[in-house]
Amino acid sequence: MYSTRKIIFLSIVTLFSIFAMLSFLNIGSEFTAERMLFDATTVNQGVPLNPTETVLGTQRQVESKLKEIIRRFPGGESAKQAHISLAAMYMQNERYSDAAAVSDKIVKRYKKDRGLVSKARFIKAKSYELKERWDKAFRELEYLQYNYGDTYLGLQVPLYIAQYNKNAGNEAEAQELCRKAVGFYKDKREKNENTWIGYMASDLLVMTYILLEEYENAGRIIKNVILNYPTHFEPQQISRIELVFTEKLNRPHETVRIFKNIIAKTENKALKNFLISRINNM
């Protein structure tokens, strides 16, 4: 049973997805875009009153509109986004076989778009995982890692597989997979210095060391990332810095030093103020 809050959230997400996709269409299609958005919004207005019935109606209308975009604008970016949104919607609604089928179409139709294909393959792997067919999910993920290891999702596969096994209680296998992930990310770092791949590999290496509870190694890489990729700093790294240096290594002075280093380099005033407040509250 869907909660009213979840239904409202999913409806809003799908509406924004449709609007974003329609923005790729030409000016002459604006009336169609507005009409499609209006139709979806009309369905969405009834959500608080009758959530069970409304969510089914919303799903059917959104599905219909996504398929219409794919049919009417097959050669544009909108069709690509429509395919991915359709697969994601099927996943949300636990229609895993339908999601996998859409993923297969994406791989076949857009084979040259590596970023898009990597998303499709991950969705297919996730559909197998949620159907409790980890053997098939693993094969998809392994293919993604070795053939699309230069994409955002392909890079994350080694850690994802290790985390899955840890969550499943397979500690020994998780440890072995973490070791393999460390090797994978070290290799990517060395071969892709000063690039987004190098940054991502470094960040994922930190998370792998945290999963291994090797906090000294995690701390060493954190310092290296901040030194070599100062413009790539992201807010979620703050919690990792505090976890590693303050909580696990009991070196709050290191946390303060790193935060001051970031404050000195960043032009983001909001980030500066936030880090200053974190220092003052330590």
mmCIF file with all atom_site columns, C-alpha atoms in Angstrom, residues 34-220:
data_model
loop_
_atom_site.group_PDB
_atom_site.id
_atom_site.type_symbol
_atom_site.label_atom_id
_atom_site.label_alt_id
_atom_site.label_comp_id
_atom_site.label_asym_id
_atom_site.label_entity_id
_atom_site.label_seq_id
_atom_site.pdbx_PDB_ins_code
_atom_site.Cartn_x
_atom_site.Cartn_y
_atom_site.Cartn_z
_atom_site.occupancy
_atom_site.B_iso_or_equiv
_atom_site.pdbx_formal_charge
_atom_site.auth_seq_id
_atom_site.auth_comp_id
_atom_site.auth_asym_id
_atom_site.auth_atom_id
_atom_site.pdbx_PDB_model_num
ATOM 1   C CA . GLU A 1 34  ? 1.744  22.278  -21.808 1.00 0.00 ? 34  GLU A CA 1
ATOM 2   C CA . ARG A 1 35  ? -1.202 19.989  -22.502 1.00 0.00 ? 35  ARG A CA 1
ATOM 3   C CA . MET A 1 36  ? 0.715  16.884  -21.377 1.00 0.00 ? 36  MET A CA 1
ATOM 4   C CA . LEU A 1 37  ? 1.834  18.653  -18.212 1.00 0.00 ? 37  LEU A CA 1
ATOM 5   C CA . PHE A 1 38  ? -1.710 19.917  -17.551 1.00 0.00 ? 38  PHE A CA 1
ATOM 6   C CA . ASP A 1 39  ? -3.154 16.416  -17.930 1.00 0.00 ? 39  ASP A CA 1
ATOM 7   C CA . ALA A 1 40  ? -0.643 14.957  -15.484 1.00 0.00 ? 40  ALA A CA 1
ATOM 8   C CA . THR A 1 41  ? -1.191 17.818  -13.015 1.00 0.00 ? 41  THR A CA 1
ATOM 9   C CA . THR A 1 42  ? -4.955 17.283  -13.100 1.00 0.00 ? 42  THR A CA 1
ATOM 10  C CA . VAL A 1 43  ? -4.493 13.673  -12.032 1.00 0.00 ? 43  VAL A CA 1
ATOM 11  C CA . ASN A 1 44  ? -2.016 14.724  -9.353  1.00 0.00 ? 44  ASN A CA 1
ATOM 12  C CA . GLN A 1 45  ? -4.537 17.097  -7.699  1.00 0.00 ? 45  GLN A CA 1
ATOM 13  C CA . GLY A 1 46  ? -6.644 14.182  -6.461  1.00 0.00 ? 46  GLY A CA 1
ATOM 14  C CA . VAL A 1 47  ? -3.817 12.431  -4.616  1.00 0.00 ? 47  VAL A CA 1
ATOM 15  C CA . PRO A 1 48  ? -4.656 13.485  -1.023  1.00 0.00 ? 48  PRO A CA 1
ATOM 16  C CA . LEU A 1 49  ? -8.320 12.510  -1.465  1.00 0.00 ? 49  LEU A CA 1
ATOM 17  C CA . ASN A 1 50  ? -7.985 9.030   -2.908  1.00 0.00 ? 50  ASN A CA 1
ATOM 18  C CA . PRO A 1 51  ? -4.332 7.939   -2.957  1.00 0.00 ? 51  PRO A CA 1
ATOM 19  C CA . THR A 1 52  ? -4.771 4.304   -3.988  1.00 0.00 ? 52  THR A CA 1
ATOM 20  C CA . GLU A 1 53  ? -6.944 5.044   -7.012  1.00 0.00 ? 53  GLU A CA 1
ATOM 21  C CA . THR A 1 54  ? -5.054 8.187   -7.957  1.00 0.00 ? 54  THR A CA 1
ATOM 22  C CA . VAL A 1 55  ? -1.604 6.672   -7.999  1.00 0.00 ? 55  VAL A CA 1
ATOM 23  C CA . LEU A 1 56  ? -2.754 4.038   -10.476 1.00 0.00 ? 56  LEU A CA 1
ATOM 24  C CA . GLY A 1 57  ? -4.222 6.720   -12.707 1.00 0.00 ? 57  GLY A CA 1
ATOM 25  C CA . THR A 1 58  ? -1.077 8.814   -12.435 1.00 0.00 ? 58  THR A CA 1
ATOM 26  C CA . GLN A 1 59  ? 1.089  5.857   -13.355 1.00 0.00 ? 59  GLN A CA 1
ATOM 27  C CA . ARG A 1 60  ? -0.981 5.058   -16.424 1.00 0.00 ? 60  ARG A CA 1
ATOM 28  C CA . GLN A 1 61  ? -1.012 8.658   -17.634 1.00 0.00 ? 61  GLN A CA 1
ATOM 29  C CA . VAL A 1 62  ? 2.695  9.194   -17.049 1.00 0.00 ? 62  VAL A CA 1
ATOM 30  C CA . GLU A 1 63  ? 3.504  5.913   -18.788 1.00 0.00 ? 63  GLU A CA 1
ATOM 31  C CA . SER A 1 64  ? 1.352  6.932   -21.748 1.00 0.00 ? 64  SER A CA 1
ATOM 32  C CA . LYS A 1 65  ? 3.006  10.342  -22.039 1.00 0.00 ? 65  LYS A CA 1
ATOM 33  C CA . LEU A 1 66  ? 6.521  8.928   -21.848 1.00 0.00 ? 66  LEU A CA 1
ATOM 34  C CA . LYS A 1 67  ? 5.705  6.427   -24.581 1.00 0.00 ? 67  LYS A CA 1
ATOM 35  C CA . GLU A 1 68  ? 4.242  9.246   -26.678 1.00 0.00 ? 68  GLU A CA 1
ATOM 36  C CA . ILE A 1 69  ? 7.469  11.234  -26.374 1.00 0.00 ? 69  ILE A CA 1
ATOM 37  C CA . ILE A 1 70  ? 9.461  8.165   -27.446 1.00 0.00 ? 70  ILE A CA 1
ATOM 38  C CA . ARG A 1 71  ? 7.142  7.596   -30.423 1.00 0.00 ? 71  ARG A CA 1
ATOM 39  C CA . ARG A 1 72  ? 6.895  11.200  -31.623 1.00 0.00 ? 72  ARG A CA 1
ATOM 40  C CA . PHE A 1 73  ? 10.456 12.394  -31.028 1.00 0.00 ? 73  PHE A CA 1
ATOM 41  C CA . PRO A 1 74  ? 12.617 9.263   -31.537 1.00 0.00 ? 74  PRO A CA 1
ATOM 42  C CA . GLY A 1 75  ? 15.779 11.050  -32.612 1.00 0.00 ? 75  GLY A CA 1
ATOM 43  C CA . GLY A 1 76  ? 16.161 13.620  -29.851 1.00 0.00 ? 76  GLY A CA 1
ATOM 44  C CA . GLU A 1 77  ? 17.494 13.836  -26.341 1.00 0.00 ? 77  GLU A CA 1
ATOM 45  C CA . SER A 1 78  ? 13.920 13.829  -25.075 1.00 0.00 ? 78  SER A CA 1
ATOM 46  C CA . ALA A 1 79  ? 13.464 10.230  -26.244 1.00 0.00 ? 79  ALA A CA 1
ATOM 47  C CA . LYS A 1 80  ? 16.588 9.153   -24.374 1.00 0.00 ? 80  LYS A CA 1
ATOM 48  C CA . GLN A 1 81  ? 15.368 10.753  -21.176 1.00 0.00 ? 81  GLN A CA 1
ATOM 49  C CA . ALA A 1 82  ? 11.903 9.317   -21.702 1.00 0.00 ? 82  ALA A CA 1
ATOM 50  C CA . HIS A 1 83  ? 13.327 5.800   -21.972 1.00 0.00 ? 83  HIS A CA 1
ATOM 51  C CA . ILE A 1 84  ? 15.280 6.180   -18.721 1.00 0.00 ? 84  ILE A CA 1
ATOM 52  C CA . SER A 1 85  ? 12.330 7.774   -16.906 1.00 0.00 ? 85  SER A CA 1
ATOM 53  C CA . LEU A 1 86  ? 10.045 4.977   -18.090 1.00 0.00 ? 86  LEU A CA 1
ATOM 54  C CA . ALA A 1 87  ? 12.460 2.318   -16.836 1.00 0.00 ? 87  ALA A CA 1
ATOM 55  C CA . ALA A 1 88  ? 12.819 4.158   -13.510 1.00 0.00 ? 88  ALA A CA 1
ATOM 56  C CA . MET A 1 89  ? 9.042  4.412   -13.145 1.00 0.00 ? 89  MET A CA 1
ATOM 57  C CA . TYR A 1 90  ? 8.682  0.673   -13.753 1.00 0.00 ? 90  TYR A CA 1
ATOM 58  C CA . MET A 1 91  ? 11.306 0.051   -11.045 1.00 0.00 ? 91  MET A CA 1
ATOM 59  C CA . GLN A 1 92  ? 9.404  2.265   -8.582  1.00 0.00 ? 92  GLN A CA 1
ATOM 60  C CA . ASN A 1 93  ? 6.238  0.331   -9.313  1.00 0.00 ? 93  ASN A CA 1
ATOM 61  C CA . GLU A 1 94  ? 8.002  -3.039  -8.957  1.00 0.00 ? 94  GLU A CA 1
ATOM 62  C CA . ARG A 1 95  ? 7.494  -3.863  -12.643 1.00 0.00 ? 95  ARG A CA 1
ATOM 63  C CA . TYR A 1 96  ? 11.006 -5.247  -12.865 1.00 0.00 ? 96  TYR A CA 1
ATOM 64  C CA . SER A 1 97  ? 10.612 -7.253  -16.076 1.00 0.00 ? 97  SER A CA 1
ATOM 65  C CA . ASP A 1 98  ? 9.225  -4.186  -17.860 1.00 0.00 ? 98  ASP A CA 1
ATOM 66  C CA . ALA A 1 99  ? 12.140 -2.095  -16.570 1.00 0.00 ? 99  ALA A CA 1
ATOM 67  C CA . ALA A 1 100 ? 14.626 -4.679  -17.869 1.00 0.00 ? 100 ALA A CA 1
ATOM 68  C CA . ALA A 1 101 ? 12.895 -4.724  -21.260 1.00 0.00 ? 101 ALA A CA 1
ATOM 69  C CA . VAL A 1 102 ? 13.175 -0.933  -21.582 1.00 0.00 ? 102 VAL A CA 1
ATOM 70  C CA . SER A 1 103 ? 16.829 -1.161  -20.543 1.00 0.00 ? 103 SER A CA 1
ATOM 71  C CA . ASP A 1 104 ? 17.472 -3.656  -23.342 1.00 0.00 ? 104 ASP A CA 1
ATOM 72  C CA . LYS A 1 105 ? 15.897 -1.252  -25.849 1.00 0.00 ? 105 LYS A CA 1
ATOM 73  C CA . ILE A 1 106 ? 18.128 1.571   -24.630 1.00 0.00 ? 106 ILE A CA 1
ATOM 74  C CA . VAL A 1 107 ? 21.269 -0.556  -24.992 1.00 0.00 ? 107 VAL A CA 1
ATOM 75  C CA . LYS A 1 108 ? 20.281 -1.580  -28.517 1.00 0.00 ? 108 LYS A CA 1
ATOM 76  C CA . ARG A 1 109 ? 19.105 1.839   -29.718 1.00 0.00 ? 109 ARG A CA 1
ATOM 77  C CA . TYR A 1 110 ? 21.700 4.106   -28.093 1.00 0.00 ? 110 TYR A CA 1
ATOM 78  C CA . LYS A 1 111 ? 24.794 1.902   -27.952 1.00 0.00 ? 111 LYS A CA 1
ATOM 79  C CA . LYS A 1 112 ? 27.111 4.855   -28.687 1.00 0.00 ? 112 LYS A CA 1
ATOM 80  C CA . ASP A 1 113 ? 25.896 6.847   -25.675 1.00 0.00 ? 113 ASP A CA 1
ATOM 81  C CA . ARG A 1 114 ? 28.023 5.261   -22.958 1.00 0.00 ? 114 ARG A CA 1
ATOM 82  C CA . GLY A 1 115 ? 26.574 7.277   -20.112 1.00 0.00 ? 115 GLY A CA 1
ATOM 83  C CA . LEU A 1 116 ? 23.014 6.385   -21.053 1.00 0.00 ? 116 LEU A CA 1
ATOM 84  C CA . VAL A 1 117 ? 23.826 2.716   -21.659 1.00 0.00 ? 117 VAL A CA 1
ATOM 85  C CA . SER A 1 118 ? 25.568 2.473   -18.281 1.00 0.00 ? 118 SER A CA 1
ATOM 86  C CA . LYS A 1 119 ? 22.378 3.756   -16.603 1.00 0.00 ? 119 LYS A CA 1
ATOM 87  C CA . ALA A 1 120 ? 20.296 1.216   -18.514 1.00 0.00 ? 120 ALA A CA 1
ATOM 88  C CA . ARG A 1 121 ? 22.574 -1.669  -17.572 1.00 0.00 ? 121 ARG A CA 1
ATOM 89  C CA . PHE A 1 122 ? 22.535 -0.639  -13.923 1.00 0.00 ? 122 PHE A CA 1
ATOM 90  C CA . ILE A 1 123 ? 18.734 -0.487  -13.941 1.00 0.00 ? 123 ILE A CA 1
ATOM 91  C CA . LYS A 1 124 ? 18.635 -3.985  -15.425 1.00 0.00 ? 124 LYS A CA 1
ATOM 92  C CA . ALA A 1 125 ? 21.080 -5.256  -12.792 1.00 0.00 ? 125 ALA A CA 1
ATOM 93  C CA . LYS A 1 126 ? 18.986 -3.658  -10.056 1.00 0.00 ? 126 LYS A CA 1
ATOM 94  C CA . SER A 1 127 ? 15.836 -5.268  -11.464 1.00 0.00 ? 127 SER A CA 1
ATOM 95  C CA . TYR A 1 128 ? 17.474 -8.697  -11.130 1.00 0.00 ? 128 TYR A CA 1
ATOM 96  C CA . GLU A 1 129 ? 18.667 -7.873  -7.618  1.00 0.00 ? 129 GLU A CA 1
ATOM 97  C CA . LEU A 1 130 ? 15.185 -6.880  -6.484  1.00 0.00 ? 130 LEU A CA 1
ATOM 98  C CA . LYS A 1 131 ? 13.800 -10.083 -8.009  1.00 0.00 ? 131 LYS A CA 1
ATOM 99  C CA . GLU A 1 132 ? 16.349 -11.890 -5.794  1.00 0.00 ? 132 GLU A CA 1
ATOM 100 C CA . ARG A 1 133 ? 18.351 -13.079 -8.795  1.00 0.00 ? 133 ARG A CA 1
ATOM 101 C CA . TRP A 1 134 ? 21.733 -11.890 -7.589  1.00 0.00 ? 134 TRP A CA 1
ATOM 102 C CA . ASP A 1 135 ? 23.534 -14.272 -9.958  1.00 0.00 ? 135 ASP A CA 1
ATOM 103 C CA . LYS A 1 136 ? 22.141 -12.400 -12.972 1.00 0.00 ? 136 LYS A CA 1
ATOM 104 C CA . ALA A 1 137 ? 22.535 -9.024  -11.271 1.00 0.00 ? 137 ALA A CA 1
ATOM 105 C CA . PHE A 1 138 ? 26.188 -9.787  -10.577 1.00 0.00 ? 138 PHE A CA 1
ATOM 106 C CA . ARG A 1 139 ? 26.859 -10.660 -14.233 1.00 0.00 ? 139 ARG A CA 1
ATOM 107 C CA . GLU A 1 140 ? 25.299 -7.386  -15.360 1.00 0.00 ? 140 GLU A CA 1
ATOM 108 C CA . LEU A 1 141 ? 27.276 -5.396  -12.801 1.00 0.00 ? 141 LEU A CA 1
ATOM 109 C CA . GLU A 1 142 ? 30.514 -7.144  -13.693 1.00 0.00 ? 142 GLU A CA 1
ATOM 110 C CA . TYR A 1 143 ? 29.945 -6.340  -17.369 1.00 0.00 ? 143 TYR A CA 1
ATOM 111 C CA . LEU A 1 144 ? 29.224 -2.729  -16.424 1.00 0.00 ? 144 LEU A CA 1
ATOM 112 C CA . GLN A 1 145 ? 32.431 -2.484  -14.400 1.00 0.00 ? 145 GLN A CA 1
ATOM 113 C CA . TYR A 1 146 ? 34.770 -3.859  -17.037 1.00 0.00 ? 146 TYR A CA 1
ATOM 114 C CA . ASN A 1 147 ? 33.171 -2.317  -20.114 1.00 0.00 ? 147 ASN A CA 1
ATOM 115 C CA . TYR A 1 148 ? 31.920 0.993   -18.722 1.00 0.00 ? 148 TYR A CA 1
ATOM 116 C CA . GLY A 1 149 ? 34.427 1.623   -15.956 1.00 0.00 ? 149 GLY A CA 1
ATOM 117 C CA . ASP A 1 150 ? 34.930 5.163   -17.236 1.00 0.00 ? 150 ASP A CA 1
ATOM 118 C CA . THR A 1 151 ? 31.319 6.133   -16.505 1.00 0.00 ? 151 THR A CA 1
ATOM 119 C CA . TYR A 1 152 ? 29.821 7.444   -13.271 1.00 0.00 ? 152 TYR A CA 1
ATOM 120 C CA . LEU A 1 153 ? 27.929 4.206   -12.565 1.00 0.00 ? 153 LEU A CA 1
ATOM 121 C CA . GLY A 1 154 ? 30.591 1.857   -13.875 1.00 0.00 ? 154 GLY A CA 1
ATOM 122 C CA . LEU A 1 155 ? 33.088 3.299   -11.405 1.00 0.00 ? 155 LEU A CA 1
ATOM 123 C CA . GLN A 1 156 ? 30.795 2.589   -8.466  1.00 0.00 ? 156 GLN A CA 1
ATOM 124 C CA . VAL A 1 157 ? 30.245 -1.095  -9.215  1.00 0.00 ? 157 VAL A CA 1
ATOM 125 C CA . PRO A 1 158 ? 33.166 -2.620  -7.206  1.00 0.00 ? 158 PRO A CA 1
ATOM 126 C CA . LEU A 1 159 ? 32.103 -0.854  -3.999  1.00 0.00 ? 159 LEU A CA 1
ATOM 127 C CA . TYR A 1 160 ? 28.431 -1.586  -4.708  1.00 0.00 ? 160 TYR A CA 1
ATOM 128 C CA . ILE A 1 161 ? 29.079 -5.327  -4.995  1.00 0.00 ? 161 ILE A CA 1
ATOM 129 C CA . ALA A 1 162 ? 31.211 -5.349  -1.838  1.00 0.00 ? 162 ALA A CA 1
ATOM 130 C CA . GLN A 1 163 ? 28.540 -3.444  0.094   1.00 0.00 ? 163 GLN A CA 1
ATOM 131 C CA . TYR A 1 164 ? 25.843 -5.842  -1.130  1.00 0.00 ? 164 TYR A CA 1
ATOM 132 C CA . ASN A 1 165 ? 27.761 -8.838  0.204   1.00 0.00 ? 165 ASN A CA 1
ATOM 133 C CA . LYS A 1 166 ? 28.441 -7.117  3.520   1.00 0.00 ? 166 LYS A CA 1
ATOM 134 C CA . ASN A 1 167 ? 24.749 -6.309  3.914   1.00 0.00 ? 167 ASN A CA 1
ATOM 135 C CA . ALA A 1 168 ? 23.938 -9.935  3.070   1.00 0.00 ? 168 ALA A CA 1
ATOM 136 C CA . GLY A 1 169 ? 26.207 -11.122 5.893   1.00 0.00 ? 169 GLY A CA 1
ATOM 137 C CA . ASN A 1 170 ? 28.903 -12.533 3.599   1.00 0.00 ? 170 ASN A CA 1
ATOM 138 C CA . GLU A 1 171 ? 31.743 -10.947 5.571   1.00 0.00 ? 171 GLU A CA 1
ATOM 139 C CA . ALA A 1 172 ? 34.643 -12.969 4.135   1.00 0.00 ? 172 ALA A CA 1
ATOM 140 C CA . GLU A 1 173 ? 33.525 -12.403 0.555   1.00 0.00 ? 173 GLU A CA 1
ATOM 141 C CA . ALA A 1 174 ? 32.862 -8.726  1.268   1.00 0.00 ? 174 ALA A CA 1
ATOM 142 C CA . GLN A 1 175 ? 36.421 -8.316  2.577   1.00 0.00 ? 175 GLN A CA 1
ATOM 143 C CA . GLU A 1 176 ? 37.858 -9.953  -0.537  1.00 0.00 ? 176 GLU A CA 1
ATOM 144 C CA . LEU A 1 177 ? 35.704 -7.800  -2.803  1.00 0.00 ? 177 LEU A CA 1
ATOM 145 C CA . CYS A 1 178 ? 36.776 -4.675  -0.911  1.00 0.00 ? 178 CYS A CA 1
ATOM 146 C CA . ARG A 1 179 ? 40.413 -5.587  -1.557  1.00 0.00 ? 179 ARG A CA 1
ATOM 147 C CA . LYS A 1 180 ? 39.657 -5.939  -5.256  1.00 0.00 ? 180 LYS A CA 1
ATOM 148 C CA . ALA A 1 181 ? 37.836 -2.610  -5.182  1.00 0.00 ? 181 ALA A CA 1
ATOM 149 C CA . VAL A 1 182 ? 40.870 -0.948  -3.582  1.00 0.00 ? 182 VAL A CA 1
ATOM 150 C CA . GLY A 1 183 ? 43.050 -2.217  -6.432  1.00 0.00 ? 183 GLY A CA 1
ATOM 151 C CA . PHE A 1 184 ? 40.520 -1.081  -9.031  1.00 0.00 ? 184 PHE A CA 1
ATOM 152 C CA . TYR A 1 185 ? 40.255 2.442   -7.611  1.00 0.00 ? 185 TYR A CA 1
ATOM 153 C CA . LYS A 1 186 ? 43.997 2.829   -7.106  1.00 0.00 ? 186 LYS A CA 1
ATOM 154 C CA . ASP A 1 187 ? 44.541 1.930   -10.758 1.00 0.00 ? 187 ASP A CA 1
ATOM 155 C CA . LYS A 1 188 ? 41.893 4.408   -11.908 1.00 0.00 ? 188 LYS A CA 1
ATOM 156 C CA . ARG A 1 189 ? 43.417 7.153   -9.723  1.00 0.00 ? 189 ARG A CA 1
ATOM 157 C CA . GLU A 1 190 ? 46.908 6.644   -11.091 1.00 0.00 ? 190 GLU A CA 1
ATOM 158 C CA . LYS A 1 191 ? 45.805 6.543   -14.719 1.00 0.00 ? 191 LYS A CA 1
ATOM 159 C CA . ASN A 1 192 ? 43.408 9.488   -14.483 1.00 0.00 ? 192 ASN A CA 1
ATOM 160 C CA . GLU A 1 193 ? 45.093 12.109  -12.325 1.00 0.00 ? 193 GLU A CA 1
ATOM 161 C CA . ASN A 1 194 ? 43.507 15.570  -12.304 1.00 0.00 ? 194 ASN A CA 1
ATOM 162 C CA . THR A 1 195 ? 40.356 14.378  -14.074 1.00 0.00 ? 195 THR A CA 1
ATOM 163 C CA . TRP A 1 196 ? 36.831 13.737  -12.838 1.00 0.00 ? 196 TRP A CA 1
ATOM 164 C CA . ILE A 1 197 ? 37.517 9.991   -13.088 1.00 0.00 ? 197 ILE A CA 1
ATOM 165 C CA . GLY A 1 198 ? 40.540 10.415  -10.836 1.00 0.00 ? 198 GLY A CA 1
ATOM 166 C CA . TYR A 1 199 ? 38.452 12.391  -8.366  1.00 0.00 ? 199 TYR A CA 1
ATOM 167 C CA . MET A 1 200 ? 35.610 9.861   -8.369  1.00 0.00 ? 200 MET A CA 1
ATOM 168 C CA . ALA A 1 201 ? 38.031 6.957   -7.967  1.00 0.00 ? 201 ALA A CA 1
ATOM 169 C CA . SER A 1 202 ? 39.661 8.730   -5.018  1.00 0.00 ? 202 SER A CA 1
ATOM 170 C CA . ASP A 1 203 ? 36.312 9.402   -3.360  1.00 0.00 ? 203 ASP A CA 1
ATOM 171 C CA . LEU A 1 204 ? 35.193 5.792   -3.848  1.00 0.00 ? 204 LEU A CA 1
ATOM 172 C CA . LEU A 1 205 ? 38.532 4.578   -2.494  1.00 0.00 ? 205 LEU A CA 1
ATOM 173 C CA . VAL A 1 206 ? 37.854 6.541   0.707   1.00 0.00 ? 206 VAL A CA 1
ATOM 174 C CA . MET A 1 207 ? 34.455 4.871   1.057   1.00 0.00 ? 207 MET A CA 1
ATOM 175 C CA . THR A 1 208 ? 35.993 1.447   0.432   1.00 0.00 ? 208 THR A CA 1
ATOM 176 C CA . TYR A 1 209 ? 38.574 1.981   3.172   1.00 0.00 ? 209 TYR A CA 1
ATOM 177 C CA . ILE A 1 210 ? 35.779 3.079   5.511   1.00 0.00 ? 210 ILE A CA 1
ATOM 178 C CA . LEU A 1 211 ? 33.907 -0.139  4.693   1.00 0.00 ? 211 LEU A CA 1
ATOM 179 C CA . LEU A 1 212 ? 37.102 -2.036  5.542   1.00 0.00 ? 212 LEU A CA 1
ATOM 180 C CA . GLU A 1 213 ? 37.414 0.049   8.736   1.00 0.00 ? 213 GLU A CA 1
ATOM 181 C CA . GLU A 1 214 ? 40.905 1.130   7.630   1.00 0.00 ? 214 GLU A CA 1
ATOM 182 C CA . TYR A 1 215 ? 40.554 4.693   8.800   1.00 0.00 ? 215 TYR A CA 1
ATOM 183 C CA . GLU A 1 216 ? 44.229 5.661   8.549   1.00 0.00 ? 216 GLU A CA 1
ATOM 184 C CA . ASN A 1 217 ? 44.176 4.833   4.844   1.00 0.00 ? 217 ASN A CA 1
ATOM 185 C CA . ALA A 1 218 ? 40.851 6.611   4.422   1.00 0.00 ? 218 ALA A CA 1
ATOM 186 C CA . GLY A 1 219 ? 42.254 9.711   6.116   1.00 0.00 ? 219 GLY A CA 1
ATOM 187 C CA . ARG A 1 220 ? 45.347 9.693   3.927   1.00 0.00 ? 220 ARG A CA 1
#
